[in-house]
Every structure is written in C-alpha cells, then in structure tokens.
PDB file of C-alpha atoms and ligand atoms in Angstrom:
ATOM      1  CA  MET N1187     -12.316-146.843  43.716  1.00  0.00           C
ATOM      2  CA  ALA N1188     -11.002-146.282  47.241  1.00  0.00           C
ATOM      3  CA  CYS N1189      -7.307-145.863  47.834  1.00  0.00           C
ATOM      4  CA  GLN N1190      -5.113-146.806  50.719  1.00  0.00           C
ATOM      5  CA  ARG N1191      -4.781-144.717  53.790  1.00  0.00           C
ATOM      6  CA  SER N1192      -2.396-145.475  56.588  1.00  0.00           C
ATOM      7  CA  THR N1193      -4.044-145.870  59.979  1.00  0.00           C
ATOM      8  CA  THR N1194      -0.940-144.890  61.902  1.00  0.00           C
ATOM      9  CA  GLU N1195      -0.738-141.302  60.707  1.00  0.00           C
ATOM     10  CA  VAL N1196      -4.043-139.449  61.016  1.00  0.00           C
ATOM     11  CA  ARG N1197      -4.378-135.755  60.213  1.00  0.00           C
ATOM     12  CA  SER N1198      -7.601-133.910  60.956  1.00  0.00           C
ATOM     13  CA  THR N1199     -10.081-133.591  58.106  1.00  0.00           C
ATOM     14  CA  LEU N1200     -11.496-130.315  56.838  1.00  0.00           C
ATOM     15  CA  VAL N1201     -14.910-130.167  55.175  1.00  0.00           C
ATOM     16  CA  VAL N1202     -15.643-126.812  53.529  1.00  0.00           C
ATOM     17  CA  GLY N1203     -18.907-125.810  51.886  1.00  0.00           C
ATOM     18  CA  ASN N1204     -18.669-123.207  49.134  1.00  0.00           C
ATOM     19  CA  TRP N1205     -22.179-121.855  48.692  1.00  0.00           C
ATOM     20  CA  LYS N1206     -21.135-119.639  45.752  1.00  0.00           C
ATOM     21  CA  MET N1207     -23.805-117.042  44.819  1.00  0.00           C
ATOM     22  CA  ASN N1208     -26.705-118.811  46.508  1.00  0.00           C
ATOM     23  CA  LEU N1209     -29.101-118.310  49.432  1.00  0.00           C
ATOM     24  CA  LEU N1210     -30.731-115.258  50.933  1.00  0.00           C
ATOM     25  CA  ARG N1211     -30.157-114.593  54.629  1.00  0.00           C
ATOM     26  CA  ASN N1212     -33.181-116.524  55.898  1.00  0.00           C
ATOM     27  CA  GLU N1213     -32.342-119.479  53.693  1.00  0.00           C
ATOM     28  CA  ALA N1214     -28.757-119.406  54.974  1.00  0.00           C
ATOM     29  CA  LEU N1215     -29.935-119.352  58.597  1.00  0.00           C
ATOM     30  CA  ASP N1216     -32.319-122.243  57.940  1.00  0.00           C
ATOM     31  CA  LEU N1217     -29.592-124.333  56.321  1.00  0.00           C
ATOM     32  CA  VAL N1218     -27.140-123.811  59.185  1.00  0.00           C
ATOM     33  CA  ALA N1219     -29.860-124.579  61.748  1.00  0.00           C
ATOM     34  CA  GLU N1220     -30.630-127.796  59.882  1.00  0.00           C
ATOM     35  CA  LEU N1221     -26.930-128.735  59.781  1.00  0.00           C
ATOM     36  CA  GLY N1222     -26.836-128.197  63.540  1.00  0.00           C
ATOM     37  CA  ARG N1223     -29.874-130.480  63.987  1.00  0.00           C
ATOM     38  CA  LEU N1224     -28.222-133.126  61.818  1.00  0.00           C
ATOM     39  CA  GLY N1225     -25.026-132.925  63.868  1.00  0.00           C
ATOM     40  CA  ALA N1226     -22.910-131.772  60.914  1.00  0.00           C
ATOM     41  CA  VAL N1227     -20.602-129.861  63.212  1.00  0.00           C
ATOM     42  CA  ALA N1228     -16.929-129.862  64.077  1.00  0.00           C
ATOM     43  CA  ASN N1229     -15.332-132.189  66.571  1.00  0.00           C
ATOM     44  CA  GLU N1230     -11.683-132.625  67.538  1.00  0.00           C
ATOM     45  CA  LEU N1231     -10.901-134.514  64.329  1.00  0.00           C
ATOM     46  CA  VAL N1232     -13.142-132.817  61.762  1.00  0.00           C
ATOM     47  CA  ASP N1233     -13.372-129.110  61.086  1.00  0.00           C
ATOM     48  CA  VAL N1234     -16.451-127.854  59.272  1.00  0.00           C
ATOM     49  CA  VAL N1235     -16.438-124.512  57.465  1.00  0.00           C
ATOM     50  CA  ILE N1236     -19.109-122.884  55.336  1.00  0.00           C
ATOM     51  CA  CYS N1237     -18.428-120.047  52.922  1.00  0.00           C
ATOM     52  CA  PRO N1238     -21.682-118.193  52.232  1.00  0.00           C
ATOM     53  CA  PRO N1239     -22.057-115.053  50.115  1.00  0.00           C
ATOM     54  CA  PHE N1240     -20.830-111.878  51.849  1.00  0.00           C
ATOM     55  CA  THR N1241     -24.405-110.736  52.481  1.00  0.00           C
ATOM     56  CA  ALA N1242     -25.192-113.664  54.788  1.00  0.00           C
ATOM     57  CA  LEU N1243     -22.008-113.550  56.888  1.00  0.00           C
ATOM     58  CA  THR N1244     -23.163-111.136  59.583  1.00  0.00           C
ATOM     59  CA  SER N1245     -26.564-112.781  60.040  1.00  0.00           C
ATOM     60  CA  LEU N1246     -24.959-116.186  60.416  1.00  0.00           C
ATOM     61  CA  ALA N1247     -22.275-114.980  62.818  1.00  0.00           C
ATOM     62  CA  ASP N1248     -24.892-113.172  64.943  1.00  0.00           C
ATOM     63  CA  HIS N1249     -27.234-116.150  65.155  1.00  0.00           C
ATOM     64  CA  GLY N1250     -24.629-118.731  66.135  1.00  0.00           C
ATOM     65  CA  MET N1251     -23.061-121.349  63.953  1.00  0.00           C
ATOM     66  CA  HIS N1252     -23.397-124.585  65.979  1.00  0.00           C
ATOM     67  CA  GLY N1253     -19.622-125.006  65.979  1.00  0.00           C
ATOM     68  CA  ILE N1254     -19.370-124.547  62.212  1.00  0.00           C
ATOM     69  CA  LYS N1255     -16.717-122.013  61.207  1.00  0.00           C
ATOM     70  CA  LEU N1256     -17.309-119.191  58.768  1.00  0.00           C
ATOM     71  CA  GLY N1257     -15.310-118.481  55.652  1.00  0.00           C
ATOM     72  CA  ALA N1258     -15.648-116.106  52.721  1.00  0.00           C
ATOM     73  CA  GLN N1259     -15.333-116.791  48.998  1.00  0.00           C
ATOM     74  CA  ASN N1260     -12.890-114.042  48.103  1.00  0.00           C
ATOM     75  CA  CYS N1261     -11.099-110.988  49.475  1.00  0.00           C
ATOM     76  CA  HIS N1262      -9.055-108.096  48.120  1.00  0.00           C
ATOM     77  CA  PHE N1263      -5.267-108.018  48.335  1.00  0.00           C
ATOM     78  CA  SER N1264      -5.124-104.515  49.813  1.00  0.00           C
ATOM     79  CA  GLN N1265      -5.920-103.400  53.310  1.00  0.00           C
ATOM     80  CA  LYS N1266      -8.361-100.664  52.270  1.00  0.00           C
ATOM     81  CA  GLY N1267      -8.868 -97.888  49.782  1.00  0.00           C
ATOM     82  CA  ALA N1268     -10.499 -96.957  46.502  1.00  0.00           C
ATOM     83  CA  TYR N1269     -11.519-100.442  45.317  1.00  0.00           C
ATOM     84  CA  THR N1270     -15.201-100.123  44.499  1.00  0.00           C
ATOM     85  CA  GLY N1271     -17.135-103.323  45.036  1.00  0.00           C
ATOM     86  CA  GLU N1272     -14.365-105.134  46.892  1.00  0.00           C
ATOM     87  CA  VAL N1273     -14.177-106.560  50.424  1.00  0.00           C
ATOM     88  CA  SER N1274     -10.999-106.614  52.491  1.00  0.00           C
ATOM     89  CA  ALA N1275      -9.645-109.453  54.595  1.00  0.00           C
ATOM     90  CA  GLU N1276      -9.987-107.296  57.728  1.00  0.00           C
ATOM     91  CA  MET N1277     -13.675-106.792  56.995  1.00  0.00           C
ATOM     92  CA  LEU N1278     -14.088-110.548  56.813  1.00  0.00           C
ATOM     93  CA  CYS N1279     -12.327-111.029  60.146  1.00  0.00           C
ATOM     94  CA  ASP N1280     -14.521-108.295  61.552  1.00  0.00           C
ATOM     95  CA  VAL N1281     -17.682-110.260  60.746  1.00  0.00           C
ATOM     96  CA  GLY N1282     -16.351-113.494  62.189  1.00  0.00           C
ATOM     97  CA  CYS N1283     -14.640-115.313  59.313  1.00  0.00           C
ATOM     98  CA  SER N1284     -11.644-117.503  59.988  1.00  0.00           C
ATOM     99  CA  TYR N1285     -11.098-118.819  56.428  1.00  0.00           C
ATOM    100  CA  VAL N1286     -11.214-117.332  52.942  1.00  0.00           C
ATOM    101  CA  ILE N1287     -11.277-119.136  49.591  1.00  0.00           C
ATOM    102  CA  ILE N1288      -8.759-117.584  47.207  1.00  0.00           C
ATOM    103  CA  GLY N1289      -8.240-118.157  43.488  1.00  0.00           C
ATOM    104  CA  HIS N1290     -11.301-120.274  42.783  1.00  0.00           C
ATOM    105  CA  SER N1291     -11.370-121.279  39.104  1.00  0.00           C
ATOM    106  CA  GLU N1292     -14.615-119.355  38.627  1.00  0.00           C
ATOM    107  CA  ARG N1293     -12.783-116.195  39.662  1.00  0.00           C
ATOM    108  CA  ARG N1294      -9.780-117.035  37.511  1.00  0.00           C
ATOM    109  CA  ARG N1295     -12.128-117.613  34.537  1.00  0.00           C
ATOM    110  CA  ASP N1296     -14.657-114.795  35.049  1.00  0.00           C
ATOM    111  CA  TYR N1297     -12.461-112.078  36.597  1.00  0.00           C
ATOM    112  CA  ASN N1298      -9.081-112.989  35.108  1.00  0.00           C
ATOM    113  CA  GLU N1299      -7.500-113.498  38.510  1.00  0.00           C
ATOM    114  CA  THR N1300      -3.829-114.266  38.150  1.00  0.00           C
ATOM    115  CA  ASP N1301      -1.602-116.419  40.336  1.00  0.00           C
ATOM    116  CA  ALA N1302       0.310-113.290  41.350  1.00  0.00           C
ATOM    117  CA  GLU N1303      -2.922-111.675  42.598  1.00  0.00           C
ATOM    118  CA  ILE N1304      -3.884-114.891  44.343  1.00  0.00           C
ATOM    119  CA  GLY N1305      -0.490-114.865  46.076  1.00  0.00           C
ATOM    120  CA  ARG N1306      -0.991-111.264  47.198  1.00  0.00           C
ATOM    121  CA  LYS N1307      -4.447-112.081  48.530  1.00  0.00           C
ATOM    122  CA  ALA N1308      -3.152-115.098  50.452  1.00  0.00           C
ATOM    123  CA  HIS N1309      -0.336-113.041  51.926  1.00  0.00           C
ATOM    124  CA  HIS N1310      -2.638-110.293  53.095  1.00  0.00           C
ATOM    125  CA  ALA N1311      -5.355-112.639  54.371  1.00  0.00           C
ATOM    126  CA  LEU N1312      -2.899-114.521  56.544  1.00  0.00           C
ATOM    127  CA  GLN N1313      -1.418-111.281  57.879  1.00  0.00           C
ATOM    128  CA  VAL N1314      -4.801-110.315  59.324  1.00  0.00           C
ATOM    129  CA  GLY N1315      -5.527-113.769  60.714  1.00  0.00           C
ATOM    130  CA  LEU N1316      -7.614-115.441  57.989  1.00  0.00           C
ATOM    131  CA  ARG N1317      -6.502-118.869  56.812  1.00  0.00           C
ATOM    132  CA  PRO N1318      -6.425-118.902  53.000  1.00  0.00           C
ATOM    133  CA  ILE N1319      -7.860-121.847  51.083  1.00  0.00           C
ATOM    134  CA  ILE N1320      -5.878-121.525  47.855  1.00  0.00           C
ATOM    135  CA  CYS N1321      -7.461-123.184  44.809  1.00  0.00           C
ATOM    136  CA  VAL N1322      -5.520-124.719  41.934  1.00  0.00           C
ATOM    137  CA  GLY N1323      -6.710-126.909  39.089  1.00  0.00           C
ATOM    138  CA  GLU N1324      -6.308-127.850  35.456  1.00  0.00           C
ATOM    139  CA  LEU N1325      -8.699-127.516  32.505  1.00  0.00           C
ATOM    140  CA  LEU N1326      -9.997-130.607  30.710  1.00  0.00           C
ATOM    141  CA  GLU N1327      -7.764-130.034  27.676  1.00  0.00           C
ATOM    142  CA  GLU N1328      -4.740-129.654  29.944  1.00  0.00           C
ATOM    143  CA  ARG N1329      -5.482-133.013  31.596  1.00  0.00           C
ATOM    144  CA  GLN N1330      -6.113-134.659  28.240  1.00  0.00           C
ATOM    145  CA  SER N1331      -2.790-133.445  26.909  1.00  0.00           C
ATOM    146  CA  GLY N1332      -0.903-134.768  29.952  1.00  0.00           C
ATOM    147  CA  LYS N1333      -0.159-131.316  31.381  1.00  0.00           C
ATOM    148  CA  THR N1334      -1.973-131.612  34.728  1.00  0.00           C
ATOM    149  CA  LEU N1335       1.043-131.492  37.011  1.00  0.00           C
ATOM    150  CA  GLU N1336       2.864-128.930  34.879  1.00  0.00           C
ATOM    151  CA  VAL N1337      -0.155-126.594  35.190  1.00  0.00           C
ATOM    152  CA  LEU N1338      -0.615-127.176  38.923  1.00  0.00           C
ATOM    153  CA  PHE N1339       3.067-126.696  39.704  1.00  0.00           C
ATOM    154  CA  ARG N1340       3.156-123.494  37.637  1.00  0.00           C
ATOM    155  CA  GLN N1341       0.172-122.128  39.568  1.00  0.00           C
ATOM    156  CA  ILE N1342       1.668-123.131  42.921  1.00  0.00           C
ATOM    157  CA  ASP N1343       5.136-121.794  42.086  1.00  0.00           C
ATOM    158  CA  GLU N1344       3.838-118.374  41.140  1.00  0.00           C
ATOM    159  CA  ILE N1345       1.622-118.161  44.219  1.00  0.00           C
ATOM    160  CA  VAL N1346       4.563-119.171  46.419  1.00  0.00           C
ATOM    161  CA  GLU N1347       6.828-116.672  44.661  1.00  0.00           C
ATOM    162  CA  THR N1348       4.384-113.860  45.459  1.00  0.00           C
ATOM    163  CA  ALA N1349       3.082-114.914  48.875  1.00  0.00           C
ATOM    164  CA  GLY N1350       6.209-116.622  50.216  1.00  0.00           C
ATOM    165  CA  ALA N1351       6.674-120.249  51.247  1.00  0.00           C
ATOM    166  CA  ASP N1352       5.808-119.426  54.849  1.00  0.00           C
ATOM    167  CA  VAL N1353       2.357-118.077  53.921  1.00  0.00           C
ATOM    168  CA  VAL N1354       1.538-121.098  51.778  1.00  0.00           C
ATOM    169  CA  SER N1355       2.776-123.382  54.581  1.00  0.00           C
ATOM    170  CA  LYS N1356       0.101-121.899  56.837  1.00  0.00           C
ATOM    171  CA  SER N1357      -2.654-122.063  54.201  1.00  0.00           C
ATOM    172  CA  VAL N1358      -4.851-124.838  52.860  1.00  0.00           C
ATOM    173  CA  ILE N1359      -4.542-125.975  49.226  1.00  0.00           C
ATOM    174  CA  ALA N1360      -7.667-127.058  47.346  1.00  0.00           C
ATOM    175  CA  TYR N1361      -7.144-129.160  44.235  1.00  0.00           C
ATOM    176  CA  GLU N1362     -10.177-128.473  42.061  1.00  0.00           C
ATOM    177  CA  PRO N1363      -9.895-129.860  38.519  1.00  0.00           C
ATOM    178  CA  VAL N1364     -11.967-127.416  36.478  1.00  0.00           C
ATOM    179  CA  TRP N1365     -13.580-130.231  34.473  1.00  0.00           C
ATOM    180  CA  ALA N1366     -14.977-131.760  37.678  1.00  0.00           C
ATOM    181  CA  ILE N1367     -16.626-128.611  39.030  1.00  0.00           C
ATOM    182  CA  GLY N1368     -20.405-128.644  38.787  1.00  0.00           C
ATOM    183  CA  THR N1369     -20.342-131.392  36.152  1.00  0.00           C
ATOM    184  CA  GLY N1370     -21.173-134.435  38.290  1.00  0.00           C
ATOM    185  CA  LEU N1371     -17.921-135.931  36.936  1.00  0.00           C
ATOM    186  CA  ALA N1372     -15.748-136.095  40.033  1.00  0.00           C
ATOM    187  CA  ALA N1373     -12.154-137.187  39.591  1.00  0.00           C
ATOM    188  CA  THR N1374     -11.653-140.781  40.748  1.00  0.00           C
ATOM    189  CA  SER N1375     -10.054-141.418  44.125  1.00  0.00           C
ATOM    190  CA  ALA N1376      -6.997-142.792  42.335  1.00  0.00           C
ATOM    191  CA  GLN N1377      -6.669-139.659  40.156  1.00  0.00           C
ATOM    192  CA  VAL N1378      -7.053-137.449  43.226  1.00  0.00           C
ATOM    193  CA  GLN N1379      -4.543-139.405  45.305  1.00  0.00           C
ATOM    194  CA  ASP N1380      -1.962-139.245  42.487  1.00  0.00           C
ATOM    195  CA  VAL N1381      -2.305-135.490  42.132  1.00  0.00           C
ATOM    196  CA  HIS N1382      -2.355-134.792  45.875  1.00  0.00           C
ATOM    197  CA  ALA N1383       0.772-136.880  46.453  1.00  0.00           C
ATOM    198  CA  ALA N1384       2.523-135.042  43.608  1.00  0.00           C
ATOM    199  CA  ILE N1385       1.444-131.651  44.979  1.00  0.00           C
ATOM    200  CA  ARG N1386       2.695-132.574  48.452  1.00  0.00           C
ATOM    201  CA  ALA N1387       6.060-133.716  47.100  1.00  0.00           C
ATOM    202  CA  HIS N1388       6.352-130.550  45.013  1.00  0.00           C
ATOM    203  CA  LEU N1389       5.508-128.323  47.989  1.00  0.00           C
ATOM    204  CA  GLU N1390       8.274-129.949  50.000  1.00  0.00           C
ATOM    205  CA  GLU N1391      10.718-129.448  47.131  1.00  0.00           C
ATOM    206  CA  ILE N1392      10.009-125.717  47.098  1.00  0.00           C
ATOM    207  CA  THR N1393      10.288-125.492  50.909  1.00  0.00           C
ATOM    208  CA  VAL N1394       6.578-125.278  51.656  1.00  0.00           C
ATOM    209  CA  SER N1395       5.543-127.519  54.535  1.00  0.00           C
ATOM    210  CA  GLY N1396       4.401-130.947  53.380  1.00  0.00           C
ATOM    211  CA  ALA N1397       1.873-130.848  56.221  1.00  0.00           C
ATOM    212  CA  VAL N1398      -0.299-128.307  54.381  1.00  0.00           C
ATOM    213  CA  PRO N1399      -3.833-129.725  54.231  1.00  0.00           C
ATOM    214  CA  ILE N1400      -4.780-130.575  50.640  1.00  0.00           C
ATOM    215  CA  LEU N1401      -8.524-130.670  49.930  1.00  0.00           C
ATOM    216  CA  TYR N1402     -10.217-132.099  46.874  1.00  0.00           C
ATOM    217  CA  GLY N1403     -13.095-130.221  45.208  1.00  0.00           C
ATOM    218  CA  GLY N1404     -15.220-131.010  42.168  1.00  0.00           C
ATOM    219  CA  SER N1405     -18.577-132.836  42.286  1.00  0.00           C
ATOM    220  CA  VAL N1406     -18.020-134.187  45.806  1.00  0.00           C
ATOM    221  CA  THR N1407     -21.174-135.931  47.034  1.00  0.00           C
ATOM    222  CA  ALA N1408     -22.262-138.114  49.928  1.00  0.00           C
ATOM    223  CA  ALA N1409     -21.797-141.075  47.588  1.00  0.00           C
ATOM    224  CA  ASN N1410     -18.144-140.454  46.649  1.00  0.00           C
ATOM    225  CA  ALA N1411     -16.910-138.785  49.864  1.00  0.00           C
ATOM    226  CA  ALA N1412     -15.882-141.983  51.657  1.00  0.00           C
ATOM    227  CA  GLY N1413     -13.696-143.094  48.737  1.00  0.00           C
ATOM    228  CA  LEU N1414     -12.030-139.689  48.543  1.00  0.00           C
ATOM    229  CA  PHE N1415     -11.461-139.500  52.316  1.00  0.00           C
ATOM    230  CA  SER N1416      -9.837-142.925  52.268  1.00  0.00           C
ATOM    231  CA  CYS N1417      -6.916-141.530  50.285  1.00  0.00           C
ATOM    232  CA  GLN N1418      -3.662-140.969  52.139  1.00  0.00           C
ATOM    233  CA  ASP N1419      -3.102-137.457  50.815  1.00  0.00           C
ATOM    234  CA  VAL N1420      -6.687-136.173  50.865  1.00  0.00           C
ATOM    235  CA  ASP N1421      -7.167-133.994  53.935  1.00  0.00           C
ATOM    236  CA  GLY N1422     -10.746-132.997  53.252  1.00  0.00           C
ATOM    237  CA  ALA N1423     -13.134-131.632  50.662  1.00  0.00           C
ATOM    238  CA  LEU N1424     -14.240-128.331  49.175  1.00  0.00           C
ATOM    239  CA  VAL N1425     -17.890-128.938  48.374  1.00  0.00           C
ATOM    240  CA  GLY N1426     -20.022-126.801  46.059  1.00  0.00           C
ATOM    241  CA  GLY N1427     -23.522-127.934  45.058  1.00  0.00           C
ATOM    242  CA  ALA N1428     -23.817-130.655  47.696  1.00  0.00           C
ATOM    243  CA  SER N1429     -23.134-128.115  50.466  1.00  0.00           C
ATOM    244  CA  LEU N1430     -26.480-126.453  49.697  1.00  0.00           C
ATOM    245  CA  LYS N1431     -28.377-129.612  50.698  1.00  0.00           C
ATOM    246  CA  ALA N1432     -28.404-130.195  54.455  1.00  0.00           C
ATOM    247  CA  GLN N1433     -28.717-133.995  54.372  1.00  0.00           C
ATOM    248  CA  GLU N1434     -26.075-134.388  51.702  1.00  0.00           C
ATOM    249  CA  PHE N1435     -23.550-132.087  53.387  1.00  0.00           C
ATOM    250  CA  ALA N1436     -24.229-133.686  56.780  1.00  0.00           C
ATOM    251  CA  GLN N1437     -23.516-137.085  55.254  1.00  0.00           C
ATOM    252  CA  ILE N1438     -20.204-135.813  53.834  1.00  0.00           C
ATOM    253  CA  VAL N1439     -19.250-134.543  57.310  1.00  0.00           C
ATOM    254  CA  HIS N1440     -20.264-137.923  58.708  1.00  0.00           C
ATOM    255  CA  GLU N1441     -17.996-139.692  56.183  1.00  0.00           C
ATOM    256  CA  ALA N1442     -15.131-137.443  57.268  1.00  0.00           C
ATOM    257  CA  ARG N1443     -15.750-138.494  60.881  1.00  0.00           C
ATOM    258  CA  GLN N1444     -15.734-142.166  59.966  1.00  0.00           C
ATOM    259  CA  ARG N1445     -12.377-141.725  58.326  1.00  0.00           C
ATOM    260  CA  THR N1446     -10.717-140.242  61.378  1.00  0.00           C
ATOM    261  CA  ARG N1447     -12.486-142.254  64.026  1.00  0.00           C
TER     262      ARG N1447
HETATM  263  P1  13P T 237     -19.239-128.651  42.931  1.00  0.00           P
HETATM  264  O1  13P T 237     -19.095-129.442  44.209  1.00  0.00           O
HETATM  265  O2  13P T 237     -20.620-128.108  42.742  1.00  0.00           O
HETATM  266  O3  13P T 237     -18.719-129.387  41.749  1.00  0.00           O
HETATM  267  O4  13P T 237     -18.320-127.348  43.086  1.00  0.00           O
HETATM  268  C1  13P T 237     -17.013-127.503  43.518  1.00  0.00           C
HETATM  269  C2  13P T 237     -16.464-126.184  43.831  1.00  0.00           C
HETATM  270  O5  13P T 237     -16.277-125.357  42.953  1.00  0.00           O
HETATM  271  C3  13P T 237     -16.156-125.897  45.245  1.00  0.00           C
HETATM  272  O6  13P T 237     -15.406-124.742  45.374  1.00  0.00           O
END
C-alpha cells in the first residue's frame, strides 16, 4: 500500500546499497560499471551511495564511481591505536568514503555493539568528515509485543546522549526492522510511514533536527520501492540483497527519481 506524500515539500532522496560481506574486487568493479551503464547514478535530487567491503574501497575509488558515492559498513570509535582488526574513520576518508553505516543490526547481534559505542562511532566519524548512517530497529518479538517505538526511542536516546544532538542532526537515520532484513518480508509502506513519523517527532522533542533524512531498510526491492518512496517521511532506502543486482538496484534508483521529479 502506498502512502501519501505532499508534493509541495520535496527533500532529496538517498539510495544506499549495503553490499555486506560480498564481492571480490573485480566483481565490485563490474557491478559499479554496470550501474553506470544503467544510469543508476546521482542527480541533483537523488544521491546514490554504495557501501562495499573494506577490501574493494580503494579499487572502486581509483577506477571512478560514475557519480556514485562511496561509504563503508563500519568504523572504529577511536582515531588510531592498538585495535587489531579495526578500521578508523580517517582511513575511510583517506580512501574516498563520504558515508559510513554505523550500528547495523548484524553488528549489534554478532559483535554486541551497544548504543553507547554506536554514539561514539557517529561522533568520531562526523568529526573527520564522514556522514554517519545510524541504524536502529526492533526485533520481531518486540514488534509483536507492541514495543517498537519504545525500543527505537531507547536506541536513539542513548546514541544522542553519547554523540550529542548536533552530531545526530548531521547524520542519517536508517530504520531497519530486524525481522525485515534478508527475509523478503518488508514492512508495509503504512508501517514504515508510522514509524518514520514517530521517529521524526521524537527527534524534534529531544532537540535533534527534524530534517534528518530517515531511510527505510529491510527487503527493499524494485517492486516495493515506489510504495516506500511515496511516504511523506521516507527519505530513501538502505538496500541489502537487491543492491548486489545491477538491474534491481538501478530500478530502485529510478523509482527514487520518479518520486522527486
Ligand atoms: P536486505 O535488503 O537484504 O533485507 O538487507 C537490508 C539491510 O540490512 C541493509 O543494511
């Protein structure tokens, strides 16, 4: 189901591909070249970002990105030091990133990332010039027991407490219900609009700018993108599996263009 979107107030749309732990360098280069051929690139109303694994960042930056911006999937909260296996925000800037995903539910689940750590990461990333894409989302049992907003607000409040309202105001929020990630069961446009509107109102209450872009992520496809982009409070999408398929991702970018035309 599509939801209403006012035609008088139009914010730009952000389409972000999260490649997760997929693609070797040559495969990454081929995919970006194909996206370029398909015209899945940024224009003045749609920003396109891809977040490949760390290992592909330099190759992609060196070979040209057809106007697509580069992001990373994580960074450390410290500037440098004895953190074996970690990558700093400065290192990501150094290889040409302008965005970084922070606090993805897979990192919360698999590496026990806390909201306080996510706040520290966002704070540091912004300090060095990376725009954080901060992920929040509820588990299936939390939604089923009516706790969705309570969980999201708790996550946001703790991140804001650590990072500061100013940092979150300059970030991007991604609402990714955990039950919708990789399941093919995207939230409906109506569910997404309700949550995004509540998040925006809550951000304003806690003195974060209500103009923060709020993306939806979780089983976004070419088929459901138009409905999601028609929602007043949906400013774009964080796309996992579908971002690995050139045609599918290009179609999602196309739907974003239609919305802001
Ligand atoms: P899917 O689009 O594969 O559900 O993944 C969503 C996601 O986790 C993006 O960060």
